[in-house]
Amino acid sequence: MKNIKQKISVLMPVYNCEKFLNKAIDSILSQTFENFEFIIINDGSTDNTSSIINTYKDKRLKLISNTQNMGISHSLNKGMYYASGEYLARQDADDISDQDRFKLQLEYLKSNEVDLVDTSIIYIDEDDNYIRDYAKREYNPEETLSHLFFYEINHETIMCKRSLIEKNKIQYHDRPAEDYC
């Protein structure tokens, strides 16, 4: 990871996700909190993913491309290496973030003096029709790391202090579920 420049570094690994990619990218680029870099790691996609990403001209977007598919863990570690934000945020290529997500997450992190926060999620179908809500959960600070790695945290929605990652030497491991360390 590099010297801190942006407030938030958003990491989004992508692999053959052309169907939902525009909505995912648009939801990040339209955030009401704008001090972020958006690191998209294209993990050797063979569909139109690269072409879709290249249509965006936003200066906050930074593309890293793997020449072949290395897996989500490798891609996330690579993204963390290039990240320059004080905070790290995750987004999946088939997710849509609320426009106030970053603003609200930062406010919560600061006002509650915690290192990591995730969000609730709403399940929708591929036509954006509501399916159901996800159950609400809250963990005290002592439980956070164990829940991050062993229980239910919506990993694709986390925002955390970069210092949490560095202090605990957290890296993603090549496993079927990258967020299960």
PDB file of N, CA and C in Angstrom, residues 3-37:
ATOM      1  N   ASN A   3       1.511   5.730   0.047  1.00  0.00           N
ATOM      2  CA  ASN A   3       1.215   6.859   0.922  1.00  0.00           C
ATOM      3  C   ASN A   3      -0.222   7.306   0.730  1.00  0.00           C
ATOM      4  N   ILE A   4      -0.822   7.778   1.814  1.00  0.00           N
ATOM      5  CA  ILE A   4      -2.229   8.169   1.791  1.00  0.00           C
ATOM      6  C   ILE A   4      -2.415   9.452   0.992  1.00  0.00           C
ATOM      7  N   LYS A   5      -3.326   9.425   0.022  1.00  0.00           N
ATOM      8  CA  LYS A   5      -3.670  10.589  -0.786  1.00  0.00           C
ATOM      9  C   LYS A   5      -5.163  10.838  -0.746  1.00  0.00           C
ATOM     10  N   GLN A   6      -5.966   9.853  -1.077  1.00  0.00           N
ATOM     11  CA  GLN A   6      -7.412   9.980  -1.047  1.00  0.00           C
ATOM     12  C   GLN A   6      -7.926   9.569   0.332  1.00  0.00           C
ATOM     13  N   LYS A   7      -9.122   9.993   0.647  1.00  0.00           N
ATOM     14  CA  LYS A   7      -9.742   9.591   1.904  1.00  0.00           C
ATOM     15  C   LYS A   7     -10.108   8.104   1.854  1.00  0.00           C
ATOM     16  N   ILE A   8     -10.673   7.659   0.712  1.00  0.00           N
ATOM     17  CA  ILE A   8     -11.123   6.270   0.562  1.00  0.00           C
ATOM     18  C   ILE A   8     -10.538   5.666  -0.703  1.00  0.00           C
ATOM     19  N   SER A   9     -10.108   4.424  -0.609  1.00  0.00           N
ATOM     20  CA  SER A   9      -9.752   3.631  -1.785  1.00  0.00           C
ATOM     21  C   SER A   9     -10.804   2.532  -1.899  1.00  0.00           C
ATOM     22  N   VAL A  10     -11.519   2.517  -2.998  1.00  0.00           N
ATOM     23  CA  VAL A  10     -12.559   1.526  -3.247  1.00  0.00           C
ATOM     24  C   VAL A  10     -11.948   0.417  -4.098  1.00  0.00           C
ATOM     25  N   LEU A  11     -12.074  -0.820  -3.647  1.00  0.00           N
ATOM     26  CA  LEU A  11     -11.523  -1.968  -4.366  1.00  0.00           C
ATOM     27  C   LEU A  11     -12.656  -2.787  -4.956  1.00  0.00           C
ATOM     28  N   MET A  12     -12.608  -2.969  -6.279  1.00  0.00           N
ATOM     29  CA  MET A  12     -13.617  -3.792  -6.935  1.00  0.00           C
ATOM     30  C   MET A  12     -12.944  -4.741  -7.928  1.00  0.00           C
ATOM     31  N   PRO A  13     -12.795  -6.015  -7.541  1.00  0.00           N
ATOM     32  CA  PRO A  13     -12.290  -7.000  -8.490  1.00  0.00           C
ATOM     33  C   PRO A  13     -13.406  -7.372  -9.464  1.00  0.00           C
ATOM     34  N   VAL A  14     -13.048  -7.565 -10.717  1.00  0.00           N
ATOM     35  CA  VAL A  14     -14.049  -7.917 -11.721  1.00  0.00           C
ATOM     36  C   VAL A  14     -13.531  -9.066 -12.580  1.00  0.00           C
ATOM     37  N   TYR A  15     -14.439  -9.957 -12.919  1.00  0.00           N
ATOM     38  CA  TYR A  15     -14.115 -11.049 -13.831  1.00  0.00           C
ATOM     39  C   TYR A  15     -15.388 -11.437 -14.587  1.00  0.00           C
ATOM     40  N   ASN A  16     -15.378 -11.192 -15.895  1.00  0.00           N
ATOM     41  CA  ASN A  16     -16.495 -11.547 -16.782  1.00  0.00           C
ATOM     42  C   ASN A  16     -17.852 -11.137 -16.194  1.00  0.00           C
ATOM     43  N   CYS A  17     -17.986  -9.866 -15.947  1.00  0.00           N
ATOM     44  CA  CYS A  17     -19.198  -9.377 -15.269  1.00  0.00           C
ATOM     45  C   CYS A  17     -19.891  -8.275 -16.068  1.00  0.00           C
ATOM     46  N   GLU A  18     -19.845  -8.377 -17.392  1.00  0.00           N
ATOM     47  CA  GLU A  18     -20.391  -7.320 -18.237  1.00  0.00           C
ATOM     48  C   GLU A  18     -21.868  -7.014 -17.973  1.00  0.00           C
ATOM     49  N   LYS A  19     -22.628  -7.981 -17.542  1.00  0.00           N
ATOM     50  CA  LYS A  19     -24.066  -7.807 -17.400  1.00  0.00           C
ATOM     51  C   LYS A  19     -24.454  -6.754 -16.359  1.00  0.00           C
ATOM     52  N   PHE A  20     -23.716  -6.676 -15.257  1.00  0.00           N
ATOM     53  CA  PHE A  20     -24.074  -5.780 -14.156  1.00  0.00           C
ATOM     54  C   PHE A  20     -23.053  -4.666 -13.923  1.00  0.00           C
ATOM     55  N   LEU A  21     -21.989  -4.646 -14.680  1.00  0.00           N
ATOM     56  CA  LEU A  21     -20.852  -3.771 -14.402  1.00  0.00           C
ATOM     57  C   LEU A  21     -21.190  -2.284 -14.445  1.00  0.00           C
ATOM     58  N   ASN A  22     -21.945  -1.848 -15.439  1.00  0.00           N
ATOM     59  CA  ASN A  22     -22.285  -0.420 -15.525  1.00  0.00           C
ATOM     60  C   ASN A  22     -22.990   0.073 -14.263  1.00  0.00           C
ATOM     61  N   LYS A  23     -23.942  -0.693 -13.772  1.00  0.00           N
ATOM     62  CA  LYS A  23     -24.676  -0.279 -12.564  1.00  0.00           C
ATOM     63  C   LYS A  23     -23.750  -0.218 -11.352  1.00  0.00           C
ATOM     64  N   ALA A  24     -22.851  -1.176 -11.244  1.00  0.00           N
ATOM     65  CA  ALA A  24     -21.919  -1.190 -10.116  1.00  0.00           C
ATOM     66  C   ALA A  24     -20.986   0.020 -10.167  1.00  0.00           C
ATOM     67  N   ILE A  25     -20.404   0.277 -11.337  1.00  0.00           N
ATOM     68  CA  ILE A  25     -19.500   1.419 -11.493  1.00  0.00           C
ATOM     69  C   ILE A  25     -20.243   2.729 -11.272  1.00  0.00           C
ATOM     70  N   ASP A  26     -21.402   2.880 -11.893  1.00  0.00           N
ATOM     71  CA  ASP A  26     -22.182   4.114 -11.754  1.00  0.00           C
ATOM     72  C   ASP A  26     -22.541   4.386 -10.298  1.00  0.00           C
ATOM     73  N   SER A  27     -22.850   3.341  -9.542  1.00  0.00           N
ATOM     74  CA  SER A  27     -23.239   3.549  -8.144  1.00  0.00           C
ATOM     75  C   SER A  27     -22.073   4.068  -7.301  1.00  0.00           C
ATOM     76  N   ILE A  28     -20.859   3.718  -7.671  1.00  0.00           N
ATOM     77  CA  ILE A  28     -19.690   4.241  -6.954  1.00  0.00           C
ATOM     78  C   ILE A  28     -19.369   5.656  -7.430  1.00  0.00           C
ATOM     79  N   LEU A  29     -19.363   5.868  -8.720  1.00  0.00           N
ATOM     80  CA  LEU A  29     -19.008   7.185  -9.239  1.00  0.00           C
ATOM     81  C   LEU A  29     -20.038   8.262  -8.900  1.00  0.00           C
ATOM     82  N   SER A  30     -21.241   7.873  -8.510  1.00  0.00           N
ATOM     83  CA  SER A  30     -22.266   8.862  -8.161  1.00  0.00           C
ATOM     84  C   SER A  30     -22.401   9.052  -6.645  1.00  0.00           C
ATOM     85  N   GLN A  31     -21.424   8.631  -5.878  1.00  0.00           N
ATOM     86  CA  GLN A  31     -21.453   8.823  -4.436  1.00  0.00           C
ATOM     87  C   GLN A  31     -21.473  10.313  -4.079  1.00  0.00           C
ATOM     88  N   THR A  32     -22.207  10.659  -3.029  1.00  0.00           N
ATOM     89  CA  THR A  32     -22.249  12.060  -2.593  1.00  0.00           C
ATOM     90  C   THR A  32     -20.935  12.463  -1.932  1.00  0.00           C
ATOM     91  N   PHE A  33     -20.211  11.528  -1.336  1.00  0.00           N
ATOM     92  CA  PHE A  33     -18.861  11.778  -0.835  1.00  0.00           C
ATOM     93  C   PHE A  33     -17.912  11.468  -1.986  1.00  0.00           C
ATOM     94  N   GLU A  34     -17.121  12.445  -2.411  1.00  0.00           N
ATOM     95  CA  GLU A  34     -16.369  12.303  -3.660  1.00  0.00           C
ATOM     96  C   GLU A  34     -14.869  12.122  -3.518  1.00  0.00           C
ATOM     97  N   ASN A  35     -14.319  12.185  -2.307  1.00  0.00           N
ATOM     98  CA  ASN A  35     -12.873  12.097  -2.135  1.00  0.00           C
ATOM     99  C   ASN A  35     -12.441  10.635  -2.045  1.00  0.00           C
ATOM    100  N   PHE A  36     -12.409   9.980  -3.200  1.00  0.00           N
ATOM    101  CA  PHE A  36     -12.015   8.574  -3.244  1.00  0.00           C
ATOM    102  C   PHE A  36     -11.336   8.259  -4.559  1.00  0.00           C
ATOM    103  N   GLU A  37     -10.578   7.175  -4.543  1.00  0.00           N
ATOM    104  CA  GLU A  37     -10.073   6.569  -5.767  1.00  0.00           C
ATOM    105  C   GLU A  37     -10.812   5.249  -5.916  1.00  0.00           C
TER     106      GLU A  37
END
